[in-house]
Amino acid sequence: MKEQRDPLMNIRIQLCFLLGLISGSTLFAADFSMRVTDKNYLNTQGFSVFLYDSTYHPVFVDQKNTAMEMILHGARIATNGDVRLMPTPEQWDLVATLKGRHADKANNRLTADLAFPSFDLSYTLEVAAEPGGVKVSINLDKPLSEKLAGRAGFNLEFLPSIYMGKSYLVDGTKAGIFPRTPNDPMVKVLPLADEPKKAYYLEDWDKAKGYTQPLPFAEGKSITLGVDDTLARVNVVSDTANLMLFDGRDRAQNGWFVLRSLIPSGKTSGAIVWHIHPDVIPNWTRPPMIAHSQVGYAPDFSKVAVVELDPQYNGPKTAKVLRLMEDGSYKQVFEGPITPSTPWLRYVYSKFDFTPVKDPGLYVIEYANQRTAPFPISKDAYANIWQDSLDHHIAEQMDHVSVREGYRVWHGASHLDDGRLAPVVGEQFDGWNQAAATDGKYKGGDHIPGMNVGGWYDAGDYDLEEPAQLSVIQSLALAYREFDLKYDELTVDEGAREVEMHRPDGVPDTVEQVKHGALLILAQFHNIGHSIRGTHEPDLRQYTHLGDGASKTDGRIYDSKLGPNEVRGDYSGKPDDRWIFSTTNPFFQWNAIAALAAASDVLKGYDAALAKDCLDTAIKAWNDEKAHPTPSPVSGAGGGAPANAPAAGVLAASQGVVSGSHTGAATASSGTVAQPTPATPPAPPAGRGAFSVGQDWAAALELTIATHGAEPYKSRLKELFPQMITSQQMGFRGWTAVRALPYLDASANDQLREAVKTYVADLNKQLDATPFGVPPSLGTWGGSGAVVDMAIRMYFLHKTFPDLVGPEYTLRAVNYVLGTHPVSSTSYVAGVGTVSKTKTYSNNRADNAYIPGAVIPGYIVIKPDFPECIDDFGFLWFEDEAVVAGSASWVLAGNAADAITKEAK
């Protein structure tokens, strides 16, 4: 909610701009002083400055969440404040190496020691409190080299969604509006002759783009951003070189507005000096945020909202529930206390329990003059929360087919030229790596026939990440079998490579999606002989492609004998075919066996021949793996790297791998950067603690079910069972043992019961760590996947042991995803709920749009203590990237919530 402007503001602005040209003056009325906090950042009420509380990510590099950052009136308005060698650097451009950081509480000053070793450039970045703001200085160890003159400068990036359409003033007189669409003149900035070489794919990418950079759209000594926005107004004055405003979106749609000053030649101390003065509202406190489920609640179950409050806010001790009547009026039906506040990160939290409200109808929660959007109380509140994920997001992500919805074509039949065995080129972007030059009869660069079928785009990109494929198959197979999920809204014609939304064809959508995934995995076994690491783009130009997946490649098989633009039938001389990455990691093989076995069980009755093929292939692979085990890879070989984010989906839950998050093995050091981009992480190498225990458990479980308890799978289940129900494994994959109980001795039930008792007691202690009662998001990737995983896991434990595990775990997790979480009450499921995320990091993000049913990762903590999930900006993948495995998991979780609420009917 915007603050109302003071009627004398225009006079204030005119007077203050006269003062703004005086170095270090206080431009705005609030003359505040900042202090270094115990968490080592500069702070005053309403304004915070961080300095390298986190570093550029060793894999993803520039994530727009490090260096100097500013939080003004509860929003992170700026990031990446540091020396850069480009006006509008992209994710893959060079970043400095952090040598050390210091917090000087006595002088209220933060400093960071940094360097570009490959350019022999070392310097200190200093941010010091001064009246009304901060003074920012760059102090070089020695004068700038000639080669960096005109190239090295101090950049500070401002969030476009806050400032576009808002006004700015330069030197108090030159006015402008931040553009909604970038349209600045572009110029070439060629690399230096002796510039250190980049990775081959970066060199190729630069050539393809033409080495262009935009010219500034504003320049002067003093610039005020957001003049017309009370909450985002900030003035910057430079004592040294001019300030220049650039539009980073001229180079990439995810660019930010960049404020920049070039470092002058010949200077060391004070080479850059800026004075940054925000217009901080005196005694500002963040308005209360009422977190609740945006789809509402079932009448006979717990209803708890969480109120997020500024620690300085002194609000009422009660909240109300109002019923929205037919004539649009509101009638109070309940008033109750909020609990005493509990601090967590930078805010405090209270709970409001309104469980007694049970009558079906529309309601809002009111607290401290804040009202939520309307939500229903209904017996079928959770009945449809998963449908968009199944028949929109997962459907739109289908590869090798066209996908149409009414008048709209989401994309044409894509990647029909798949694929070529990846050559050995060393570490590729996104952490991918081909370790071997050959695989069976194929060598690097060879076309592998039959690989242009099935599978789903992983996320906001178009990779076929193997863990994601296997996870989707297993999740949807389980959803179909557990909930008898006969929902049908798609027509899928694999032969014609066509998919139509909103057109039932008599076959359940879960069955058709399981088939689509099985076709891809079978193609791997039939044409290569085993599962693979995945299929990935050969270059960055193709990788950064947004829009129709069918336009990424020409759809023709590459023939090196043809010229670059030559076409001959189904062949062309264009090497745009995606690369197939092989692997020697047994994780992929065992989980491919599990996926095929699960698929065979689902496909019976719909496609008997394909069901038999899946089961026969899974059994043969099982026998081969038992006879000749796949050796564990050397760390990093074959694209394998440990996953480090919360799990999502059946594959992840049973194997401890994140389906649909980021990973990679490269590091940033010595002035060079690893090149990260969004991807699903590969499996962890074998032999790593919990990962190595019972790698074949999921395969044994699914084969046992598919063969109705046949040997040797049933015996292997019995053998592994004690290992699966240890304290270490229960929350990891041991919970899936409930599905094995029908095939085990009667004593197994008692053993599992005792394991569940211990697990629940330990889990309750962990969940008490946050006000929301779910696993916290404390990593570099939002944590909604771990919460969805909890919903699934606890549903199955509740179903088996209802006296030990109540329904509240699953419903609390689902309500979290639907809005009961930090920062805002926006539903993390795009298009689901009264207020939901409508700008996501999906493949249509350049349109500032979303794909219905996409589930975003949600908030992360901008270190050290700022939780963030920006509603109106979709270009931060760690908050917004929707992955296909996450949607499949949500289909399971949503049906679980619905099934639980139906228990009371």
Coordinates of N, CA and C in Angstrom, one line a residue, residues 473-486 510 602 650 796 888 891-893 895:
I473 N 7.6 -39.0 -13.7 CA 7.0 -40.3 -14.0 C 6.5 -41.0 -12.7
Q474 N 7.4 -41.0 -11.7 CA 7.1 -41.7 -10.4 C 6.0 -40.9 -9.7
S475 N 6.1 -39.6 -9.7 CA 5.1 -38.8 -8.9 C 3.7 -39.0 -9.5
L476 N 3.6 -38.9 -10.9 CA 2.3 -39.1 -11.5 C 1.8 -40.5 -11.5
A477 N 2.7 -41.4 -11.6 CA 2.2 -42.8 -11.4 C 1.7 -43.1 -10.0
L478 N 2.3 -42.5 -9.0 CA 1.8 -42.7 -7.7 C 0.5 -42.0 -7.5
A479 N 0.4 -40.8 -8.0 CA -0.9 -40.1 -7.9 C -2.0 -40.8 -8.6
Y480 N -1.8 -41.4 -9.7 CA -2.8 -42.1 -10.4 C -3.3 -43.3 -9.6
R481 N -2.3 -44.1 -9.0 CA -2.7 -45.3 -8.3 C -3.2 -45.0 -6.9
E482 N -2.7 -44.0 -6.3 CA -3.2 -43.7 -4.9 C -4.5 -43.1 -4.9
F483 N -4.8 -42.2 -5.8 CA -6.1 -41.4 -5.8 C -7.0 -41.8 -6.9
D484 N -6.7 -42.9 -7.6 CA -7.6 -43.3 -8.8 C -7.8 -42.1 -9.7
L485 N -6.8 -41.4 -10.1 CA -6.9 -40.1 -10.7 C -7.2 -40.3 -12.2
K486 N -8.5 -40.2 -12.5 CA -9.0 -40.4 -13.8 C -9.3 -39.1 -14.5
T510 N -2.9 -38.3 -16.3 CA -1.8 -38.8 -15.6 C -1.2 -40.0 -16.4
V602 N 1.0 -48.5 -14.4 CA 0.0 -47.5 -14.7 C -0.6 -47.8 -16.1
V650 N 8.6 -37.5 -5.7 CA 8.8 -38.9 -5.2 C 10.2 -39.4 -5.4
F796 N 1.2 -40.1 3.5 CA 1.3 -41.5 3.5 C 1.5 -42.1 4.9
A888 N 4.6 -31.9 -10.7 CA 4.1 -33.3 -10.5 C 4.0 -33.6 -9.0
V891 N 0.8 -32.1 -7.8 CA -0.4 -33.0 -8.1 C -0.6 -34.0 -7.0
L892 N 0.5 -34.6 -6.5 CA 0.4 -35.5 -5.4 C -0.1 -34.8 -4.1
A893 N 0.6 -33.7 -3.8 CA 0.2 -33.0 -2.5 C -1.2 -32.5 -2.5
N895 N -3.8 -33.6 -4.2 CA -4.8 -34.7 -4.0 C -4.7 -35.2 -2.6

